[in-house]
Coordinates of C-alpha atoms and ligand atoms in Angstrom, one line a residue:
X181 CA -3.2 27.5 -15.3
X182 CA -2.9 29.8 -18.4
X183 CA -2.4 28.3 -21.8
X184 CA 0.4 25.7 -22.1
X185 CA 2.3 24.8 -19.0
X186 CA 5.1 22.3 -19.0
X187 CA 6.5 19.8 -16.5
X188 CA 8.6 16.7 -16.8
X189 CA 5.9 14.5 -15.4
X190 CA 2.1 15.0 -15.1
X191 CA 0.3 12.8 -12.7
X192 CA -3.5 12.4 -13.0
X193 CA -4.9 11.5 -9.6
X194 CA -4.0 12.6 -6.0
X195 CA -4.8 9.4 -4.1
X196 CA -2.0 7.5 -2.4
X197 CA -0.3 6.4 -5.7
X198 CA -0.3 9.9 -7.2
X199 CA 0.9 11.7 -4.0
X200 CA 3.6 9.1 -3.4
X201 CA 4.8 9.4 -7.0
X202 CA 4.8 13.2 -6.7
X203 CA 7.0 12.9 -3.5
X204 CA 9.4 10.4 -5.2
X205 CA 9.8 12.8 -8.1
X206 CA 9.8 16.0 -6.1
X207 CA 12.5 14.7 -3.8
X208 CA 14.6 14.3 -7.0
X209 CA 13.8 17.8 -8.2
X210 CA 11.8 16.5 -11.2
X211 CA 9.2 19.2 -12.2
X212 CA 5.9 17.5 -11.6
X213 CA 2.3 18.6 -11.8
X214 CA -0.4 16.5 -10.0
X215 CA -4.0 17.0 -11.0
X216 CA -6.9 15.8 -8.9
X217 CA -10.6 16.5 -9.5
X218 CA -11.5 16.7 -5.8
X219 CA -11.0 20.0 -3.9
X220 CA -8.6 18.2 -1.5
X221 CA -7.5 14.8 -0.2
X222 CA -10.3 12.3 0.3
X223 CA -12.7 12.9 3.2
X224 CA -13.7 9.2 3.2
X225 CA -11.7 6.7 5.3
X226 CA -11.1 4.1 2.6
X227 CA -8.2 1.8 3.4
X228 CA -7.4 1.0 7.0
X229 CA -3.9 -0.3 7.1
X230 CA -0.4 0.8 6.1
X231 CA 1.7 -2.4 5.7
X232 CA 5.2 -2.6 7.1
X233 CA 6.9 -2.3 3.7
X234 CA 4.9 0.9 3.0
X235 CA 6.1 2.2 6.4
X236 CA 9.6 1.4 5.4
X237 CA 9.2 3.5 2.2
X238 CA 7.8 6.3 4.3
X239 CA 10.9 6.0 6.6
X240 CA 13.2 6.1 3.6
X241 CA 11.5 9.4 2.6
X242 CA 11.7 10.7 6.2
X243 CA 8.0 10.8 7.3
X244 CA 7.3 7.4 8.8
X245 CA 6.9 9.0 12.3
X246 CA 4.4 11.5 11.0
X247 CA 2.3 8.7 9.6
X248 CA 2.7 6.7 12.8
X249 CA 1.3 9.6 14.8
X250 CA -1.8 9.8 12.6
X251 CA -5.1 8.2 13.2
X252 CA -5.9 6.3 16.4
X253 CA -4.4 7.5 19.7
X254 CA -0.9 6.2 20.3
X255 CA -2.0 3.8 23.1
X256 CA -5.1 2.4 21.2
X257 CA -4.8 -1.4 20.7
X258 CA -5.0 -2.5 17.1
X259 CA -6.8 -5.8 17.8
X260 CA -9.0 -7.5 15.3
X261 CA -12.1 -8.8 17.0
X262 CA -15.0 -11.0 15.8
X263 CA -18.5 -11.0 17.3
X264 CA -21.8 -12.5 16.5
X265 CA -23.1 -8.9 16.7
X266 CA -21.1 -6.1 18.3
X267 CA -23.2 -6.3 21.5
X268 CA -23.5 -10.1 21.3
X269 CA -20.8 -12.7 21.8
X270 CA -17.2 -12.2 21.1
X271 CA -16.0 -15.1 19.0
X272 CA -12.3 -14.5 18.5
X273 CA -9.6 -11.8 18.9
X274 CA -6.2 -11.3 17.4
X275 CA -4.5 -8.9 19.8
X276 CA -2.0 -6.4 18.2
X277 CA -0.1 -3.6 19.9
X278 CA -0.8 0.1 19.8
X279 CA 1.3 2.5 17.7
X280 CA 3.2 3.7 20.8
X281 CA 4.9 0.2 21.1
X282 CA 5.8 -0.2 17.4
X283 CA 9.3 1.2 17.6
X284 CA 10.3 -0.9 20.6
X285 CA 8.7 -4.1 19.3
X286 CA 10.2 -4.0 15.9
X287 CA 13.7 -3.8 17.3
X288 CA 13.2 -7.1 19.2
X289 CA 11.9 -9.0 16.1
X290 CA 13.9 -11.1 13.7
X291 CA 13.3 -13.7 10.9
X292 CA 10.1 -13.0 9.1
X293 CA 9.6 -9.7 10.9
X294 CA 13.2 -8.4 10.5
X295 CA 12.2 -4.9 9.5
X296 CA 12.8 -1.2 10.2
X297 CA 9.0 -0.5 10.7
X298 CA 5.9 -2.4 11.7
X299 CA 2.5 -1.9 10.1
X300 CA 0.4 1.1 11.1
X301 CA -3.3 0.7 11.3
X302 CA -4.8 4.0 10.4
X303 CA -7.4 5.3 8.0
X304 CA -6.1 6.2 4.5
X305 CA -7.6 9.7 4.7
X306 CA -5.2 10.6 7.5
X307 CA -2.2 9.1 5.5
X308 CA -3.3 11.1 2.4
X309 CA -3.1 14.3 4.5
X310 CA 0.5 13.5 5.5
X311 CA 1.4 12.6 1.9
X312 CA -0.1 15.9 0.7
X313 CA 1.8 17.9 3.3
X314 CA 5.0 16.2 2.2
X315 CA 4.4 16.8 -1.5
X316 CA 3.5 20.5 -0.8
X317 CA 6.9 21.0 0.7
X318 CA 8.7 20.1 -2.5
X319 CA 9.4 23.0 -4.8
X320 CA 9.4 20.9 -7.9
X321 CA 5.9 19.6 -7.2
X322 CA 2.7 21.6 -8.1
X323 CA -0.4 20.1 -6.6
X324 CA -3.5 21.2 -8.5
X325 CA -6.7 20.0 -6.7
X326 CA -9.9 20.9 -8.4
X327 CA -8.6 20.2 -11.9
X328 CA -9.7 17.2 -14.0
X329 CA -7.8 15.6 -16.9
X330 CA -10.2 15.2 -19.8
X331 CA -7.9 13.7 -22.5
X332 CA -4.3 13.4 -23.7
X333 CA -2.2 12.6 -26.7
X334 CA 1.3 11.1 -26.9
X335 CA 3.3 12.2 -30.0
X336 CA 6.3 10.1 -29.2
X337 CA 8.3 13.1 -28.0
X338 CA 6.0 14.2 -25.2
X339 CA 2.4 14.1 -24.0
X340 CA -0.2 16.9 -24.2
X341 CA -2.9 16.7 -21.6
X342 CA -6.3 18.5 -21.8
X343 CA -7.6 19.6 -18.4
X344 CA -10.5 21.6 -17.1
X345 CA -11.1 23.4 -13.8
X346 CA -13.9 21.5 -12.0
X347 CA -15.5 24.6 -10.6
X348 CA -16.3 26.3 -13.9
X349 CA -15.1 24.0 -16.7
X350 CA -12.3 26.4 -17.7
X351 CA -10.1 24.4 -20.1
X352 CA -6.3 24.4 -20.3
X353 CA -3.6 22.4 -21.9
X354 CA -0.5 21.0 -20.2
X355 CA 2.5 19.3 -21.7
X356 CA 5.1 17.0 -20.3
X357 CA 7.7 14.3 -21.0
X358 CA 5.7 11.6 -19.3
X359 CA 2.1 11.1 -18.0
X360 CA 1.2 8.8 -15.2
X361 CA -2.4 7.8 -14.6
X362 CA -2.9 7.3 -10.9
X363 CA -6.6 8.0 -11.4
X364 CA -8.2 5.0 -9.7
X365 CA -10.4 2.2 -10.8
X366 CA -12.3 4.2 -13.4
X367 CA -9.0 5.5 -14.8
X368 CA -9.5 7.8 -17.8
X369 CA -5.8 7.3 -18.6
X370 CA -6.1 3.5 -18.8
X371 CA -9.3 3.6 -20.8
X372 CA -8.0 6.2 -23.2
X373 CA -5.0 3.9 -23.9
X374 CA -7.5 1.0 -24.6
X375 CA -5.9 -1.1 -21.8
X376 CA -8.4 -3.5 -20.2
X377 CA -8.3 -5.1 -16.8
X378 CA -7.8 -8.8 -16.8
X379 CA -9.0 -11.2 -14.1
X380 CA -12.3 -11.6 -12.4
X381 CA -14.9 -9.4 -10.9
X382 CA -18.4 -9.9 -9.6
X383 CA -17.4 -13.0 -7.6
X384 CA -20.3 -13.9 -5.2
X385 CA -19.6 -14.9 -1.6
X386 CA -21.5 -14.8 1.6
X387 CA -19.3 -11.9 2.5
X388 CA -16.7 -9.9 0.6
X389 CA -18.3 -10.9 -2.7
X390 CA -21.0 -8.6 -3.9
X391 CA -22.3 -5.0 -3.5
X392 CA -21.1 -3.3 -0.3
X393 CA -22.4 -0.2 1.5
X394 CA -20.0 1.9 3.6
X395 CA -21.2 4.2 6.3
X396 CA -18.8 6.7 8.0
X397 CA -20.3 7.9 11.2
X398 CA -20.0 9.4 14.7
X399 CA -21.4 7.3 17.6
X400 CA -20.3 8.8 20.9
X401 CA -21.9 6.0 23.0
X402 CA -20.6 3.0 20.9
X403 CA -17.6 2.1 22.9
X404 CA -19.7 1.9 26.1
X405 CA -21.9 -0.7 24.4
X406 CA -19.3 -3.1 23.2
X407 CA -17.8 -5.4 25.8
X408 CA -14.1 -6.3 26.0
X409 CA -11.0 -4.3 25.1
X410 CA -11.1 -1.8 22.3
X411 CA -10.2 -3.0 18.9
X412 CA -9.2 -1.5 15.6
X413 CA -11.3 -3.8 13.5
X414 CA -14.7 -5.2 14.5
X415 CA -16.3 -8.0 12.5
X416 CA -19.9 -9.1 12.8
X417 CA -20.5 -12.8 12.0
X418 CA -24.1 -14.0 12.0
X419 CA -26.5 -15.5 9.4
X420 CA -28.1 -12.2 8.3
X421 CA -25.9 -9.1 8.6
X422 CA -22.2 -9.6 8.2
X423 CA -20.0 -6.6 8.4
X424 CA -16.7 -5.1 9.4
X425 CA -16.1 -1.8 11.1
X426 CA -12.9 0.1 11.6
X427 CA -12.2 2.5 14.5
X428 CA -11.2 5.8 13.0
X429 CA -10.1 8.2 15.8
X430 CA -10.5 6.1 18.9
X431 CA -13.2 8.5 20.2
X432 CA -16.4 8.4 18.3
X433 CA -15.7 7.9 14.6
X434 CA -16.1 4.6 12.8
X435 CA -16.5 3.3 9.3
X436 CA -18.9 0.4 8.8
X437 CA -19.0 -1.8 5.7
X438 CA -21.7 -4.4 5.1
X439 CA -22.6 -6.5 2.1
X440 CA -26.0 -5.8 0.7
X441 CA -28.5 -8.7 0.4
X442 CA -30.2 -9.5 -2.9
X443 CA -32.8 -6.8 -3.5
X444 CA -31.0 -4.1 -1.5
X445 CA -29.7 -1.4 -3.8
X446 CA -26.9 0.8 -2.5
X447 CA -27.9 3.8 -4.6
X448 CA -31.5 3.6 -3.3
X449 CA -30.6 3.1 0.4
X450 CA -31.7 6.1 2.6
X451 CA -29.6 7.3 5.6
X452 CA -32.2 5.7 7.9
X453 CA -31.9 2.4 6.1
X454 CA -28.1 2.5 6.2
X455 CA -28.3 3.2 10.0
X456 CA -30.6 0.2 10.4
X457 CA -28.0 -2.0 8.6
X458 CA -25.5 -0.9 11.2
X459 CA -28.0 -1.5 14.1
X460 CA -28.5 -5.0 12.8
X461 CA -24.8 -5.7 13.1
X462 CA -24.6 -4.0 16.4
X463 CA -27.6 -5.9 17.8
X464 CA -28.8 -2.7 19.4
X465 CA -29.5 1.0 18.6
X466 CA -27.5 4.0 19.6
X467 CA -27.3 7.7 18.5
X468 CA -25.5 7.9 15.2
X469 CA -24.6 10.9 13.1
X470 CA -23.8 9.8 9.5
X471 CA -20.9 11.7 8.0
X472 CA -20.8 10.1 4.6
X473 CA -21.8 6.9 2.7
X474 CA -20.6 5.1 -0.4
X475 CA -21.3 2.0 -2.3
X476 CA -18.5 -0.3 -3.6
X477 CA -18.2 -3.8 -5.0
X478 CA -16.2 -6.6 -3.3
X479 CA -15.1 -9.5 -5.5
X480 CA -12.6 -8.0 -7.9
X481 CA -9.2 -9.6 -8.7
X482 CA -8.2 -7.4 -11.6
X483 CA -4.8 -6.4 -13.2
X484 CA -4.4 -4.3 -16.3
X485 CA -3.1 -6.1 -19.3
X486 CA -0.3 -3.5 -19.8
X487 CA 1.1 -0.8 -17.4
X488 CA 2.8 1.3 -20.1
X489 CA 2.1 2.7 -23.5
X490 CA 4.8 4.9 -24.9
X491 CA 5.2 7.8 -22.6
X492 CA 2.2 7.0 -20.5
X493 CA 2.0 4.8 -17.4
X494 CA -0.6 3.6 -15.0
X495 CA -0.2 2.9 -11.3
X496 CA -2.3 2.1 -8.3
X497 CA -5.9 1.2 -8.6
X498 CA -5.8 2.3 -12.3
X499 CA -3.5 -0.7 -12.8
X500 CA -5.0 -3.2 -10.4
X501 CA -8.2 -3.6 -8.4
X502 CA -8.4 -5.7 -5.2
X503 CA -11.0 -7.1 -2.9
X504 CA -9.7 -5.3 0.3
X505 CA -9.0 -8.4 2.3
X506 CA -5.4 -8.3 3.5
X507 CA -5.4 -4.5 3.1
X508 CA -3.3 -4.6 -0.1
X509 CA -4.8 -2.2 -2.6
X510 CA -3.3 1.0 -1.3
X511 CA -0.1 -0.6 -0.2
X512 CA 0.4 -2.1 -3.7
X513 CA -0.2 1.4 -5.1
X514 CA 2.5 2.8 -2.9
X515 CA 5.0 0.2 -4.1
X516 CA 4.1 1.0 -7.7
X517 CA 5.0 4.7 -7.1
X518 CA 8.2 3.7 -5.2
X519 CA 9.2 1.6 -8.2
X520 CA 8.3 4.1 -11.0
X521 CA 9.5 7.3 -9.3
X522 CA 13.2 6.7 -9.3
X523 CA 13.1 5.2 -12.8
X524 CA 11.4 8.2 -14.4
X525 CA 13.8 10.5 -12.5
X526 CA 16.8 8.4 -13.8
X527 CA 15.7 8.6 -17.4
X528 CA 14.9 12.3 -17.1
X529 CA 18.3 12.8 -15.4
X530 CA 20.1 11.1 -18.3
X531 CA 21.5 8.1 -16.4
X532 CA 18.7 5.6 -16.9
X533 CA 17.8 4.0 -20.3
X534 CA 14.3 3.3 -21.7
X535 CA 14.6 -0.3 -20.7
X536 CA 14.4 0.9 -17.1
X537 CA 11.0 2.3 -17.9
X538 CA 9.9 -1.0 -19.4
X539 CA 11.1 -2.8 -16.2
X540 CA 8.3 -0.9 -14.3
X541 CA 5.7 -3.1 -16.0
X542 CA 7.9 -6.2 -16.0
X543 CA 8.2 -5.9 -12.2
X544 CA 5.0 -4.4 -11.0
X545 CA 2.5 -6.3 -13.2
X546 CA 3.5 -9.7 -11.7
X547 CA 3.6 -8.1 -8.2
X548 CA 0.0 -7.0 -8.8
X549 CA -1.1 -10.4 -9.9
X550 CA 0.6 -11.9 -6.9
X551 CA -0.9 -9.5 -4.4
X552 CA -4.5 -9.6 -5.9
X553 CA -4.3 -13.4 -5.7
X554 CA -3.3 -13.3 -2.0
X555 CA -6.2 -10.9 -1.4
X556 CA -8.6 -13.2 -3.2
X557 CA -7.5 -16.2 -1.1
X558 CA -8.3 -14.2 2.1
X559 CA -11.7 -13.1 0.7
X560 CA -12.5 -16.8 0.1
X561 CA -11.4 -17.7 3.6
X562 CA -13.6 -15.2 5.3
X563 CA -16.3 -14.9 2.7
X564 CA -17.1 -18.5 2.0
X565 CA -17.3 -19.4 5.7
X566 CA -20.9 -19.0 6.8
X567 CA -22.4 -18.6 10.2
X568 CA -24.7 -21.5 11.3
X569 CA -28.3 -20.5 12.0
X570 CA -27.9 -21.4 15.8
X571 CA -24.7 -19.3 16.4
X572 CA -26.6 -16.8 18.5
X573 CA -28.7 -19.3 20.5
X574 CA -28.2 -19.3 24.2
X575 CA -28.0 -23.1 24.2
X576 CA -25.3 -25.7 24.4
X577 CA -25.5 -26.1 20.7
X578 CA -25.2 -22.4 20.2
X579 CA -22.1 -22.3 22.5
X580 CA -20.6 -25.1 20.4
X581 CA -21.3 -23.3 17.2
X582 CA -19.6 -20.1 18.6
X583 CA -16.6 -22.1 19.8
X584 CA -16.2 -23.6 16.3
X585 CA -16.6 -20.3 14.6
X586 CA -14.2 -18.7 17.1
X587 CA -11.5 -21.3 16.3
X588 CA -11.9 -20.7 12.6
X589 CA -12.0 -16.9 12.7
X590 CA -9.0 -16.8 15.1
X591 CA -7.0 -18.8 12.7
X592 CA -8.3 -16.7 9.8
X593 CA -7.3 -13.5 11.5
X594 CA -3.7 -14.6 12.0
X595 CA -3.6 -15.6 8.4
X596 CA -5.0 -12.3 7.0
X597 CA -3.4 -9.9 9.4
X598 CA 0.1 -11.4 10.0
X599 CA 1.5 -11.3 6.5
X600 CA 5.3 -10.5 6.5
X601 CA 5.7 -12.8 3.5
X602 CA 3.3 -10.7 1.4
X603 CA 4.6 -7.3 2.5
X604 CA 8.4 -8.0 2.3
X605 CA 8.5 -10.9 -0.1
X606 CA 7.7 -9.2 -3.5
X607 CA 10.4 -10.3 -5.9
X608 CA 11.6 -9.1 -9.3
X609 CA 13.8 -12.0 -10.3
X610 CA 13.0 -12.1 -14.1
X611 CA 13.3 -8.3 -14.4
X612 CA 15.7 -7.2 -17.2
X613 CA 17.3 -4.7 -14.7
X614 CA 18.1 -7.3 -12.0
X615 CA 21.5 -8.9 -12.3
X616 CA 20.8 -12.3 -10.9
X617 CA 23.6 -14.6 -9.6
X618 CA 22.0 -17.9 -10.2
X619 CA 20.9 -18.4 -6.6
X620 CA 17.3 -19.6 -5.9
X621 CA 15.1 -17.2 -3.9
X622 CA 13.0 -18.6 -1.0
X623 CA 9.5 -19.8 -1.8
X624 CA 6.9 -17.1 -1.9
X625 CA 4.6 -17.5 1.2
X626 CA 2.1 -15.1 2.7
X627 CA 3.2 -15.7 6.3
X628 CA 6.9 -16.3 6.1
X629 CA 9.6 -14.0 4.8
X630 CA 13.2 -15.3 4.6
X631 CA 15.7 -12.4 4.4
X632 CA 18.0 -13.0 1.5
X633 CA 20.6 -11.1 -0.5
X634 CA 19.5 -13.0 -3.6
X635 CA 19.2 -10.2 -6.2
X636 CA 15.6 -9.2 -7.0
X637 CA 14.1 -8.9 -3.6
X638 CA 14.0 -6.4 -0.7
X639 CA 17.4 -5.7 0.8
X640 CA 17.6 -7.7 4.1
X641 CA 17.3 -5.5 7.2
X642 CA 19.3 -5.2 10.3
X643 CA 19.7 -2.9 13.2
X644 CA 23.0 -1.0 13.6
X645 CA 22.6 -0.2 17.3
X646 CA 19.8 1.8 19.0
X647 CA 17.2 3.0 16.6
X648 CA 19.5 3.1 13.6
X649 CA 18.4 0.9 10.8
X650 CA 20.8 -0.3 8.1
X651 CA 18.3 1.4 5.7
X652 CA 19.1 4.8 7.3
X653 CA 22.7 4.4 6.0
X654 CA 21.6 3.8 2.4
X655 CA 22.0 6.6 -0.1
X656 CA 18.9 8.1 -1.6
X657 CA 19.7 6.6 -5.0
X658 CA 22.0 3.5 -5.6
X659 CA 24.0 2.2 -2.6
X660 CA 27.0 -0.1 -2.8
X661 CA 27.4 -2.1 0.4
X662 CA 31.0 -3.2 1.2
X663 CA 30.5 -5.9 3.8
X664 CA 32.8 -7.8 6.1
X665 CA 36.4 -7.4 7.1
X666 CA 37.9 -8.2 3.7
X667 CA 35.3 -6.5 1.6
X668 CA 36.1 -6.3 -2.0
X669 CA 37.2 -2.9 -3.3
X670 CA 34.3 -0.6 -4.0
X671 CA 36.3 2.1 -5.9
X672 CA 35.9 0.6 -9.4
X673 CA 32.1 0.7 -8.9
X674 CA 32.3 4.3 -7.7
X675 CA 34.4 5.3 -10.7
X676 CA 32.1 3.6 -13.1
X677 CA 29.0 5.2 -11.5
X678 CA 30.6 8.6 -11.6
X679 CA 31.5 8.2 -15.3
X680 CA 27.8 7.4 -16.0
X681 CA 26.3 10.0 -13.8
X682 CA 24.7 7.2 -11.7
X683 CA 24.3 8.6 -8.1
X684 CA 26.0 6.0 -5.9
X685 CA 26.7 6.0 -2.1
X686 CA 29.3 3.5 -0.9
X687 CA 28.6 2.2 2.6
X688 CA 31.2 0.1 4.5
X689 CA 29.9 -2.3 7.2
X690 CA 32.7 -4.3 8.8
X691 CA 32.0 -7.4 10.8
X692 CA 30.4 -10.7 9.8
X693 CA 26.7 -10.0 10.5
X694 CA 25.8 -8.0 7.4
X695 CA 28.2 -10.0 5.3
X696 CA 26.5 -13.2 6.3
X697 CA 23.0 -11.8 5.9
X698 CA 23.7 -10.6 2.4
X699 CA 25.9 -13.6 1.4
X700 CA 28.4 -11.4 -0.5
X701 CA 31.2 -8.8 0.0
X702 CA 29.6 -6.3 -2.4
X703 CA 25.9 -5.6 -2.8
X704 CA 24.3 -3.1 -5.1
X705 CA 21.0 -1.8 -3.8
X706 CA 18.5 0.2 -5.9
X707 CA 16.9 3.4 -4.8
X708 CA 13.7 1.4 -3.9
X709 CA 15.8 -0.8 -1.6
X710 CA 15.8 -3.8 -3.9
X711 CA 19.0 -5.8 -4.3
X712 CA 20.1 -5.3 -7.9
X713 CA 23.3 -7.3 -7.8
X714 CA 25.7 -9.0 -5.4
X715 CA 29.2 -10.5 -5.7
X716 CA 32.4 -11.2 -3.9
X717 CA 34.7 -9.9 -6.5
X718 CA 33.7 -7.8 -9.4
X719 CA 34.0 -10.7 -11.9
X720 CA 32.1 -8.7 -14.3
X721 CA 33.0 -5.1 -15.0
X722 CA 31.2 -2.8 -12.7
X723 CA 30.3 -0.7 -15.8
X724 CA 28.4 -3.7 -17.3
X725 CA 26.5 -4.3 -14.0
X726 CA 25.6 -0.6 -13.8
X727 CA 24.5 -0.5 -17.4
X728 CA 22.3 -3.5 -16.8
X729 CA 20.6 -2.3 -13.6
X730 CA 20.0 1.2 -15.0
X731 CA 18.5 -0.1 -18.3
X732 CA 21.2 1.4 -20.6
Ligands
LIG957 C1 -14.8 1.8 0.5 C2 -13.4 1.4 0.2 C3 -12.7 0.6 1.2 C4 -11.4 0.2 1.0 N1 -10.7 -0.5 1.9 C5 -9.4 -0.8 1.7 C6 -8.7 -1.5 2.7 O1 -9.2 -1.8 3.8 N2 -7.4 -1.8 2.4 C7 -6.8 -1.4 1.3 O2 -5.6 -1.7 1.0 N3 -7.5 -0.8 0.3 C8 -8.8 -0.5 0.5 N4 -9.4 0.2 -0.4 C9 -8.7 0.5 -1.6 C10 -7.8 1.6 -1.5 O3 -8.6 2.7 -1.0 C11 -7.3 1.9 -2.9 O4 -6.5 0.8 -3.3 C12 -6.4 3.1 -3.0 O5 -7.2 4.3 -2.7 C13 -5.7 3.2 -4.3 O6 -5.0 4.5 -4.4 P1 -4.9 5.2 -5.8 O7 -4.1 6.4 -5.6 O8 -4.4 4.2 -6.8 O9 -6.4 5.5 -6.3 P2 -7.5 6.5 -5.6 O10 -7.3 6.5 -4.2 O11 -8.8 6.0 -6.2 O12 -7.1 7.9 -6.2 C14 -7.4 8.3 -7.5 C15 -7.6 9.8 -7.5 O13 -7.7 10.2 -8.9 C16 -8.7 11.2 -9.0 N5 -9.1 11.2 -10.4 C17 -9.8 10.3 -11.1 N6 -9.9 10.6 -12.4 C18 -9.4 11.9 -12.5 C19 -9.3 12.8 -13.6 N7 -9.7 12.5 -14.8 N8 -8.6 14.0 -13.4 C20 -8.2 14.3 -12.1 N9 -8.3 13.4 -11.1 C21 -8.9 12.3 -11.2 C22 -9.7 10.7 -8.0 O14 -10.6 11.8 -7.6 C23 -8.9 10.2 -6.9 O15 -8.6 11.3 -5.9 C24 -10.8 0.6 -0.2 C25 -11.5 1.3 -1.2 C26 -12.8 1.7 -1.0 C27 -13.5 2.6 -2.0

């Protein structure tokens, strides 16, 4: 990295947000440099679930199957199970299918789960490895692990970024048209811009509200000690040691998260003490080999007050911080990247206007507020519900307490882990680059998603026979759907798009099914699969519509 080196976009941070953004840009041949201060992708498990909408983005980019194959064995159930202690009483279980069945099941579903992909429950560290492999294949992308950004300036025409090699502190300077801080909760980019997080942190709950300690470990005998079918997520619910534990590889690796009691200090905890915390939740002891540990804080509901300053943007945890209930932090980060990537490429390619870049914050900041609020609700639901002192008693009262807890936790599990409304229902109605038609979108709900062609939301999905999703027919950039037998003429749109350099694929779908689903003859879909406009005849000039949705 000698002297000045230039790119169109510099990304600081190679977590999910940064890697996904690099892929979005690289797929569009945008010269991109990604810096990450670690030697490689994260070796810690971190997030545990890839939501269905994220999987749909991975499918759009062509690697959903590679992600689906990562993590737990294909036939491993992805149940969520609640116990007093892992070797004690099972209280509740929400049974979910293994990855092998995801493709078949999703083709049978409709309504709220009308989708091209189901969620995939797998550790973030495996997903990051896939994202890195994908980014590495793109000639426009240069991944620079082991390099840290130390500062930057934006002179209005471009950004200059000061970097140093982590191994020896060797400095260098890079320049680019745009800088994106995907640099996590302690974001140098956000802090340098003077942008604060807004919201609340430090919320105290019985669980998921306070200092947490995470232990990633191998325990070859553990499955033999826990009764019942295998699960993806194991929760311990008792008066003194609450915890959740995710299965990592289905063989012997697990990650255990517990909340520390007052007086327990995460930084001071020894490996022996950390193992003892796990044994308390297990209700027994077994051979354990600790791989890594970390401390983190549960109880944040934070969104940055701005997502853009001039030529600099923030995305992912740099822009919003979640309590991980609902599994939304990483997934919201991926949607930030899916939203920002095509917009940066459009502006750099000359067919998008600056208003398109402003629309990133206009769309994603409310989405972050929405998603962090849902996560907070789940944290209250699980974290404020406390175990009664007699829950482990082998008495009639103990059994009653377990039955009551089981009923509550079973209902909570369905509420937290069956969330099509959250994953598919993000909407951008007030966005300046959405051409609304005056129709009213369905109410926002965590558990119900109503497919609608009302501009501003995810394009409704349908299967086109066999494994072919409607989404597979979309172009990589804008798509104009001509729907139904008497679909309105698409040529004026195609001509207007060609005249403006807007990449547009026209897709004809005869028959009533898609026409009825979208409620119009013509539908303009954005590169991130959001409905930008719909109409029966082009009452407005296609040119005006295209100018609006590309921020010109
Ligand atoms: C213990 C734990 C458990 C979690 N569990 C869940 C969960 O169950 N579900 C869920 O959805 N989310 C969970 N999360 C949150 C999830 O991991 C994050 O939301 C996700 O990682 C955000 O991705 P990101 O790319 O925005 O940031 P990060 O993954 O934090 O990536 C930021 C990257 O930037 C790098 N970086 C930072 N500063 C610089 C710099 N100056 N120069 C170069 N590189 C820099 C960092 O090294 C890092 O690699 C958990 C997080 C933790 C810590």
